[in-house]
């Protein structure tokens, strides 16, 4: 199974399920306790990407086995 994050129409490959779970956990943490977002860094297969995550920027995780993985926060 392949894993990837989709952000602003760009697909970022993730190494494995642990990477997908870690990204989901980090993004959810940005909005815990009424948080408004922030930066999350992910390492793709050929680069490191720093993403600004806000309620207006949807993120999808494909290939994860977490519940409802298609949308991490507001699509």
Coordinates of N, CA and C in Angstrom, one line a residue:
X1 N 0.8 -1.2 0.0 CA 0.0 0.0 0.0 C 0.9 1.2 0.0
X2 N 0.5 2.2 -0.8 CA 1.3 3.5 -0.8 C 0.6 4.5 0.1
X3 N 1.3 5.4 0.6 CA 0.8 6.5 1.5 C 1.2 7.8 1.0
X4 N 0.3 8.8 1.0 CA 0.7 10.1 0.6 C -0.2 11.1 1.3
X5 N 0.3 12.3 1.4 CA -0.4 13.5 1.8 C -0.7 14.3 0.6
X6 N -1.9 14.9 0.6 CA -2.3 15.8 -0.5 C -2.6 17.1 0.1
X7 N -1.9 18.1 -0.4 CA -2.0 19.5 0.2 C -2.0 20.5 -1.0
X8 N -3.0 21.3 -1.1 CA -3.1 22.3 -2.1 C -2.9 21.7 -3.5
X9 N -3.4 20.5 -3.7 CA -3.3 19.8 -5.0 C -2.0 19.1 -5.3
X10 N -1.1 19.2 -4.4 CA 0.2 18.5 -4.6 C 0.3 17.3 -3.7
X11 N 0.7 16.2 -4.3 CA 0.8 14.9 -3.6 C 2.3 14.7 -3.1
X12 N 2.3 14.4 -1.8 CA 3.6 14.2 -1.1 C 3.7 12.7 -0.7
X13 N 4.5 11.9 -1.3 CA 4.6 10.5 -0.8 C 5.1 10.4 0.6
X14 N 4.5 9.5 1.3 CA 5.0 9.2 2.7 C 5.6 7.8 2.7
X15 N 6.5 7.6 3.6 CA 7.3 6.4 3.6 C 6.5 5.2 4.0
X16 N 5.6 5.3 5.0 CA 4.9 4.1 5.5 C 3.7 4.6 6.3
X17 N 3.0 3.6 6.9 CA 1.8 3.9 7.8 C 2.2 4.8 9.0
X18 N 3.4 4.5 9.5 CA 3.8 5.3 10.7 C 3.9 6.8 10.3
X19 N 4.4 7.1 9.1 CA 4.5 8.5 8.7 C 3.2 9.1 8.5
X20 N 2.2 8.3 7.9 CA 0.9 8.8 7.7 C 0.2 9.1 9.1
X21 N 0.3 8.2 10.0 CA -0.2 8.4 11.4 C 0.4 9.6 12.1
X22 N 1.7 9.7 11.9 CA 2.4 10.9 12.6 C 1.9 12.2 12.0
X23 N 1.7 12.3 10.7 CA 1.2 13.5 10.1 C -0.2 13.8 10.5
X24 N -1.1 12.8 10.6 CA -2.4 13.0 11.1 C -2.4 13.5 12.5
X25 N -1.6 12.9 13.3 CA -1.6 13.3 14.7 C -1.1 14.7 14.9
X26 N -0.1 15.1 14.1 CA 0.5 16.4 14.2 C -0.6 17.5 13.8
X27 N -1.3 17.2 12.7 CA -2.3 18.1 12.2 C -3.4 18.2 13.2
X28 N -3.9 17.1 13.7 CA -5.0 17.2 14.7 C -4.5 18.0 15.9
X29 N -3.3 17.9 16.3 CA -2.8 18.6 17.4 C -2.8 20.1 17.2
X30 N -2.7 20.6 16.0 CA -2.7 22.0 15.7 C -4.0 22.6 16.0
X31 N -5.1 21.8 16.0 CA -6.4 22.3 16.2 C -7.0 22.0 17.6
X32 N -6.2 21.3 18.4 CA -6.7 20.9 19.7 C -6.8 22.2 20.6
X33 N -7.8 22.1 21.5 CA -8.0 23.3 22.4 C -8.2 24.6 21.6
X34 N -9.0 24.5 20.6 CA -9.3 25.7 19.8 C -8.1 26.4 19.1
X35 N -7.1 25.6 18.8 CA -5.9 26.1 18.0 C -6.3 26.5 16.6
X36 N -5.5 27.4 16.1 CA -5.9 28.0 14.8 C -5.0 27.5 13.6
X37 N -4.1 26.5 13.9 CA -3.2 26.0 12.9 C -1.8 26.3 13.2
X38 N -1.0 26.0 12.2 CA 0.5 26.2 12.4 C 1.2 25.4 11.3
X39 N 2.5 25.3 11.5 CA 3.3 24.6 10.5 C 3.5 23.1 10.9
X40 N 3.5 22.3 9.9 CA 3.8 20.8 10.0 C 4.9 20.5 9.0
X41 N 5.9 19.8 9.4 CA 6.9 19.4 8.4 C 6.7 17.9 8.1
X42 N 6.8 17.6 6.8 CA 6.8 16.2 6.4 C 8.1 15.9 5.5
X43 N 8.5 14.7 5.6 CA 9.6 14.3 4.8 C 9.1 13.4 3.7
X44 N 9.2 13.9 2.4 CA 8.8 13.1 1.3 C 9.9 12.2 0.8
X45 N 9.7 11.5 -0.2 CA 10.8 10.6 -0.7 C 12.0 11.4 -1.2
X46 N 11.9 12.6 -1.6 CA 13.0 13.4 -2.1 C 13.2 14.8 -1.5
X47 N 12.4 15.1 -0.5 CA 12.6 16.5 0.1 C 11.9 16.5 1.4
X48 N 12.2 17.6 2.1 CA 11.4 18.0 3.3 C 10.5 19.1 3.0
X49 N 9.3 19.0 3.4 CA 8.3 20.1 3.1 C 7.7 20.6 4.3
X50 N 7.7 21.9 4.4 CA 7.0 22.6 5.6 C 5.7 23.2 5.1
X51 N 4.6 22.7 5.7 CA 3.3 23.1 5.3 C 2.6 24.0 6.4
X52 N 2.0 25.1 5.9 CA 1.2 25.9 6.8 C -0.2 25.3 6.8
X53 N -0.7 24.8 7.9 CA -2.0 24.2 8.0 C -2.9 25.2 8.8
X54 N -4.0 25.6 8.1 CA -5.0 26.4 8.7 C -6.4 25.8 8.4
X55 N -7.5 26.3 9.1 CA -8.8 25.7 8.7 C -9.2 25.9 7.3
X56 N -8.5 26.8 6.6 CA -8.9 27.1 5.2 C -8.0 26.2 4.2
X57 N -7.1 25.5 4.7 CA -6.2 24.6 3.8 C -6.5 23.2 4.1
X58 N -7.3 22.5 3.3 CA -7.6 21.1 3.6 C -6.3 20.2 3.3
X59 N -6.3 19.1 4.1 CA -5.2 18.1 3.9 C -5.9 16.8 3.9
X60 N -5.5 16.0 2.9 CA -6.0 14.6 2.8 C -4.8 13.7 3.0
X61 N -5.1 12.6 3.7 CA -4.1 11.5 3.8 C -4.6 10.3 3.1
X62 N -3.9 9.8 2.1 CA -4.4 8.6 1.4 C -3.5 7.4 1.8
X63 N -4.2 6.3 2.0 CA -3.5 5.0 2.3 C -3.4 4.7 3.8
X64 N -3.9 5.7 4.6 CA -3.8 5.5 6.1 C -4.9 4.5 6.5
X65 N -4.7 3.8 7.6 CA -5.8 3.0 8.1 C -6.4 3.6 9.4
X66 N -6.2 4.9 9.6 CA -6.8 5.7 10.6 C -8.3 5.9 10.2
X67 N -9.2 6.0 11.2 CA -10.6 6.3 10.9 C -10.7 7.6 10.1
X68 N -11.6 7.6 9.0 CA -11.8 8.7 8.2 C -10.5 9.4 7.7
X69 N -9.6 8.7 7.1 CA -8.4 9.3 6.7 C -8.4 10.2 5.5
X70 N -9.5 10.3 4.8 CA -9.5 11.1 3.6 C -9.5 12.6 3.9
X71 N -10.0 13.0 5.0 CA -9.9 14.4 5.4 C -9.4 14.5 6.9
X72 N -8.3 15.2 7.0 CA -7.8 15.3 8.4 C -8.5 16.5 9.1
X73 N -8.7 17.6 8.3 CA -9.4 18.7 8.9 C -10.1 19.5 7.8
X74 N -11.4 19.8 8.0 CA -12.2 20.5 7.1 C -11.8 20.5 5.6
X75 N -12.5 19.8 4.8 CA -12.2 19.8 3.4 C -12.7 21.0 2.7

